[in-house]
mmCIF file of C-alpha atoms and ligand atoms in Angstrom:
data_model
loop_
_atom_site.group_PDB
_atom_site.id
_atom_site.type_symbol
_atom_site.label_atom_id
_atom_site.label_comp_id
_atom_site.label_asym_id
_atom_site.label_seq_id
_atom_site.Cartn_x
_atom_site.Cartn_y
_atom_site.Cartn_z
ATOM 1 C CA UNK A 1 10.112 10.464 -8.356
ATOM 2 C CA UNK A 2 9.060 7.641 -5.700
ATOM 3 C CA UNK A 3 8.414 7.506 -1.869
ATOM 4 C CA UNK A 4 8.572 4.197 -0.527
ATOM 5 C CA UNK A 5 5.237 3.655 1.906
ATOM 6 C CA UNK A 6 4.630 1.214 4.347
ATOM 7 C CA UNK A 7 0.486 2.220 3.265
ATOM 8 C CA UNK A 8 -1.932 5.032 3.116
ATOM 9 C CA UNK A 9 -5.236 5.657 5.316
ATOM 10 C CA UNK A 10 -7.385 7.468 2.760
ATOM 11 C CA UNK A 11 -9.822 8.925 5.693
ATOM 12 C CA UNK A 12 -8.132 8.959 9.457
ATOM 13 C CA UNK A 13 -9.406 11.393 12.044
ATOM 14 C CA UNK A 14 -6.471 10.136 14.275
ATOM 15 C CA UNK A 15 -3.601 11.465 12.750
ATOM 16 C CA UNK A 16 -4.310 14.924 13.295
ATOM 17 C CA UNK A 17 -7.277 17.355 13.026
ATOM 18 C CA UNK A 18 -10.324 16.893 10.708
ATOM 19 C CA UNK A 19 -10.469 14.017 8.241
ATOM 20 C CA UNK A 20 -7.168 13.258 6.778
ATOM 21 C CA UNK A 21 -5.446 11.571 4.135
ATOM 22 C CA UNK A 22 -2.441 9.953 5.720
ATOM 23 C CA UNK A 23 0.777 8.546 4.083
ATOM 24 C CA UNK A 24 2.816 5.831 6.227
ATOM 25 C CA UNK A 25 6.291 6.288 5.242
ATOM 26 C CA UNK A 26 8.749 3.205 4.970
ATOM 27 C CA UNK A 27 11.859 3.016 6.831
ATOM 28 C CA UNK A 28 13.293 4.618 10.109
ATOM 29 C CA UNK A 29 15.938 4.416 12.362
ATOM 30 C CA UNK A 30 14.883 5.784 15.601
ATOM 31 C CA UNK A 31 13.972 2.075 17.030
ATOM 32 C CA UNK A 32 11.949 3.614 19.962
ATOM 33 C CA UNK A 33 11.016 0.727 22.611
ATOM 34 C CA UNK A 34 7.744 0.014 21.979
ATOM 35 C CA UNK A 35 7.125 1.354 18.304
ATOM 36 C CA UNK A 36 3.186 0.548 17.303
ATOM 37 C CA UNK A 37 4.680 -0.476 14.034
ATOM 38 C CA UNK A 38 7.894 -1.723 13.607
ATOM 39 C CA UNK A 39 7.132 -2.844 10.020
ATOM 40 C CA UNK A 40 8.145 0.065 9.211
ATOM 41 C CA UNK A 41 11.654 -0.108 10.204
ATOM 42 C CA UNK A 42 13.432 -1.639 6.861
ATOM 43 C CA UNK A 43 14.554 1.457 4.556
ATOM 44 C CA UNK A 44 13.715 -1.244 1.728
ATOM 45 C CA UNK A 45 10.147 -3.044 2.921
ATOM 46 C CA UNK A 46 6.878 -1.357 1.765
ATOM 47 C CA UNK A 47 6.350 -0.203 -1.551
ATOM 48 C CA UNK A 48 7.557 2.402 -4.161
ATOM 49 C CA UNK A 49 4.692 4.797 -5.200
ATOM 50 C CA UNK A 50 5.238 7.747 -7.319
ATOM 51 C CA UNK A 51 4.169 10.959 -6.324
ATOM 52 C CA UNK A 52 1.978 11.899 -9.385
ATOM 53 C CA UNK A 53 -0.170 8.294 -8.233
ATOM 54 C CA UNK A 54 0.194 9.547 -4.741
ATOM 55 C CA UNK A 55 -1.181 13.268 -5.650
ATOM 56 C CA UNK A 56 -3.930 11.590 -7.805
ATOM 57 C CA UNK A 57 -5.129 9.356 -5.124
ATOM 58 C CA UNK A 58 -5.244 12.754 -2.757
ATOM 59 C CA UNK A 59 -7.270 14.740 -5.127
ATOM 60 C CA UNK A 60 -9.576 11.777 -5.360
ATOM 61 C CA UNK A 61 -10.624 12.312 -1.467
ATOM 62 C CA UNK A 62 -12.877 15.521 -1.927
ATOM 63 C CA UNK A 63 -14.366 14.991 1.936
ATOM 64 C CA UNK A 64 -10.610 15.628 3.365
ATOM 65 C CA UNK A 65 -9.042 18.631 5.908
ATOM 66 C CA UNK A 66 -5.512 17.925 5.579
ATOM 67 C CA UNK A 67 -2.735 15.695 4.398
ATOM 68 C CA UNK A 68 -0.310 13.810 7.311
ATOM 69 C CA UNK A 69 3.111 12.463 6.811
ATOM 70 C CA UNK A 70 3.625 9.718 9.259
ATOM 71 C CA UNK A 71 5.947 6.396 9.556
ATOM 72 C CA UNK A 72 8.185 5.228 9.738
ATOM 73 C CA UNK A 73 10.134 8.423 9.474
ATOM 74 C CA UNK A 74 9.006 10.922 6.831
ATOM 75 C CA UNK A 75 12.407 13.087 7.308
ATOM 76 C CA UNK A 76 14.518 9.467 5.630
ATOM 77 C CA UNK A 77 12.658 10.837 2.735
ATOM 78 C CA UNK A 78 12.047 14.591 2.928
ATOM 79 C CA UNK A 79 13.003 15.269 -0.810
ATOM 80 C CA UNK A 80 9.979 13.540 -2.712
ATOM 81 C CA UNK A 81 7.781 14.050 0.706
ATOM 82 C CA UNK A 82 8.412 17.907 0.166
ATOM 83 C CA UNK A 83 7.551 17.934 -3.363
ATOM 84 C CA UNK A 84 4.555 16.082 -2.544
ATOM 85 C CA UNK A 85 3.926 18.023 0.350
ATOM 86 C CA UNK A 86 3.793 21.313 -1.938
ATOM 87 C CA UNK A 87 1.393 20.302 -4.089
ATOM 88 C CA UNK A 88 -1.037 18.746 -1.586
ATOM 89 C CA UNK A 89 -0.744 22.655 -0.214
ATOM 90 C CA UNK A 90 -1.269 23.980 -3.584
ATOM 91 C CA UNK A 91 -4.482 22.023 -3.181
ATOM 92 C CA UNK A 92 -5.442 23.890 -0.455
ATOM 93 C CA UNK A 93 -4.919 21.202 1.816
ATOM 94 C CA UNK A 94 -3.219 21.621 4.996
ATOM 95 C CA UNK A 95 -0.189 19.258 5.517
ATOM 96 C CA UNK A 96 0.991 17.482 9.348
ATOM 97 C CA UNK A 97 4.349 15.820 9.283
ATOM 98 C CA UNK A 98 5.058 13.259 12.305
ATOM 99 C CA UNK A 99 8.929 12.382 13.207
ATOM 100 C CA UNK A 100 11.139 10.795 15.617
ATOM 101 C CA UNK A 101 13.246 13.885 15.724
ATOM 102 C CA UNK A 102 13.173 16.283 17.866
ATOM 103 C CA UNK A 103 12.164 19.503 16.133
ATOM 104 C CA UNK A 104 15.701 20.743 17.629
ATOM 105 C CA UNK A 105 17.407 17.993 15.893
ATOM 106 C CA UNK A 106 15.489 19.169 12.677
ATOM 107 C CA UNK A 107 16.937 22.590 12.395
ATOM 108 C CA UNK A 108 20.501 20.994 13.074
ATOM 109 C CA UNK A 109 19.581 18.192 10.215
ATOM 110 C CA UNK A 110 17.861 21.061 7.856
ATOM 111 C CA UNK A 111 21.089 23.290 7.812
ATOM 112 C CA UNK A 112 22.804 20.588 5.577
ATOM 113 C CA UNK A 113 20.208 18.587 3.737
ATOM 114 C CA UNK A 114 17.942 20.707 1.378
ATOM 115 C CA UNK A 115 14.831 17.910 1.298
ATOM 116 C CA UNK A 116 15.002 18.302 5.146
ATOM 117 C CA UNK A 117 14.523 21.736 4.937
ATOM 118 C CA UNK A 118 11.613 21.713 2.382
ATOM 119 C CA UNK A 119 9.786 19.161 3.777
ATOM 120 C CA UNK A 120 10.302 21.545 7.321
ATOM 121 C CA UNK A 121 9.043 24.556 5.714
ATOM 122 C CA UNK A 122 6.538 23.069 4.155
ATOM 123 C CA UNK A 123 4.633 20.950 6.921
ATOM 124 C CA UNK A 124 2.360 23.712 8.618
ATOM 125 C CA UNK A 125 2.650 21.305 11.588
ATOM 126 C CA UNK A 126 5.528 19.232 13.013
ATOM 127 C CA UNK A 127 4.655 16.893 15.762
ATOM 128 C CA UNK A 128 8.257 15.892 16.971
ATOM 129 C CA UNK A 129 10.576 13.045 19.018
ATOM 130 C CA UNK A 130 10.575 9.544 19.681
ATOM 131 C CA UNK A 131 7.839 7.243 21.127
ATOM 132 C CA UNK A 132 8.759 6.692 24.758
ATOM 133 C CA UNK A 133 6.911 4.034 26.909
ATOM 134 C CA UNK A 134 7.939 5.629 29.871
ATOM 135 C CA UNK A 135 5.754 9.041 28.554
ATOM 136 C CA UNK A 136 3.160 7.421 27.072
ATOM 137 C CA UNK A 137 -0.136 8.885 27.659
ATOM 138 C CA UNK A 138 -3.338 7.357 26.312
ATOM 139 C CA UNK A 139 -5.614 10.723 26.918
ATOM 140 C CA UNK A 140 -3.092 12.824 24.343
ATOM 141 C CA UNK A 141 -4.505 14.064 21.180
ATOM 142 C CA UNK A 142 -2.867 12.528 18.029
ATOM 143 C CA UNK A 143 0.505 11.796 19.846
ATOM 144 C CA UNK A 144 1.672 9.124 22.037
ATOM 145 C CA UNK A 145 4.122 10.072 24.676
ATOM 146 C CA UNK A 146 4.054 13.692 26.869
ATOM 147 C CA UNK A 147 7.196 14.234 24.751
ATOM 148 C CA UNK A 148 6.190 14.382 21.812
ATOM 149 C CA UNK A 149 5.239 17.877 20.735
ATOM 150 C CA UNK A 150 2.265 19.363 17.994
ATOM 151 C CA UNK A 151 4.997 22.237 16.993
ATOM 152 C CA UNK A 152 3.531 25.086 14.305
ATOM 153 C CA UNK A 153 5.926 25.575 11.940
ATOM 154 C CA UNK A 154 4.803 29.176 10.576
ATOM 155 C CA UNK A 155 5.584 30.444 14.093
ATOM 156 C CA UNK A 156 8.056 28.519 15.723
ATOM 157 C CA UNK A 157 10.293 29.826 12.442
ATOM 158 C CA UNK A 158 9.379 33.569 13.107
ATOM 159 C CA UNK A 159 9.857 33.524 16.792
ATOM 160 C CA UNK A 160 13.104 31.476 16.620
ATOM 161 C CA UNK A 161 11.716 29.160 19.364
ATOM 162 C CA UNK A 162 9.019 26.286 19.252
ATOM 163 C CA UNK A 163 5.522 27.391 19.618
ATOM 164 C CA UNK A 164 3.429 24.386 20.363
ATOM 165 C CA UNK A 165 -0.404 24.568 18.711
ATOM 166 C CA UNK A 166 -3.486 24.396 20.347
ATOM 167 C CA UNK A 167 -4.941 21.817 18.327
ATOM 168 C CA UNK A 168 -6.266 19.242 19.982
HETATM 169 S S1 SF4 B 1 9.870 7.051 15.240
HETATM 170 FE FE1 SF4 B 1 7.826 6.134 15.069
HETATM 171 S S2 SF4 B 1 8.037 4.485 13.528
HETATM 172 FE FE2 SF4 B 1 10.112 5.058 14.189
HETATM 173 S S3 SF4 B 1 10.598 3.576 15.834
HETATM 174 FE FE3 SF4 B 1 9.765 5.458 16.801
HETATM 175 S S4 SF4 B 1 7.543 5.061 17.029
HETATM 176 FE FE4 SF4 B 1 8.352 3.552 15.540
#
């Protein structure tokens, strides 16, 4: 089984909490105005990895917090992304997936697509929606615009309504 990645940042400590390992996924449709990385648009650039070499080159960071799914747009390939995401948790590891949807859109999305789902219960942390320029907000921690939310999973499932996390 393959994800296709636009690139990986073996040690980040801007893509969420602690030093993380951090997988740039290729392809995504959400087209916000004034994407940081619109190379990561085309469903076919990047590269095919598999997820054993992806879960090898994980293991090999023994300094690391967490693992982050980022893009692109993870959710364009929640299937593999959730099996990978399991075993980075069986690692101990916790696991931060960023995505143009909103987390409302998820739960719509989830209810018909099993990967979707997965990779949604699996992601301890969600940090949801589109870039907007309009929100954007240079003083936020690990997110871009004011609409983007840091959403923890765990919770927001149990209390049927998002719970944003304190992280910052
Ligand atoms: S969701 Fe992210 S990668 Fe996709 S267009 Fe928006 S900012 Fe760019």
């Amino acid at each position: 089984m393959e994800i296709r990645i636009a690139g990986t940042v073996r040690e980040s400590v801007v893509d969420g909490p602690g030093l993380r390992f951090v997988i740039f996924a290729q392809g995504c449709r959400h087209r916000c105005t004034g994407c940081h990385n619109p190379g990561t648009w085309d469903p076919l650039g990047g590269i095919p990895v598999k997820v054993a070499e992806l879960l090898n080159q994980i293991k090999n960071e023994k300094l690391i917090k967490g693992v982050t799914f980022s893009g692109g747009e993870p959710f364009l390939q929640a299937g593999p992304l959730a099996r990978l995401g399991r075993q980075v948790k069986a690692l101990g590891l916790d696991l931060i997936t960023y995505t143009g949807y909103t987390w409302e859109k998820l739960l719509t999305l989830q209810l018909e697509d099993q990967g979707i789902k997965e990779l949604l219960l699996v992601s301890d942390y969600v940090v949801d929606g589109p870039f907007i320029t309009e929100e954007r907000d240079f003083e936020l921690p690990f997110r871009g615009s004011r609409n983007q939310r840091i959403i923890d999973v765990k919770n927001s499932i149990a209390d049927g309504k998002v719970v944003e996390s304190g992280f910052s």
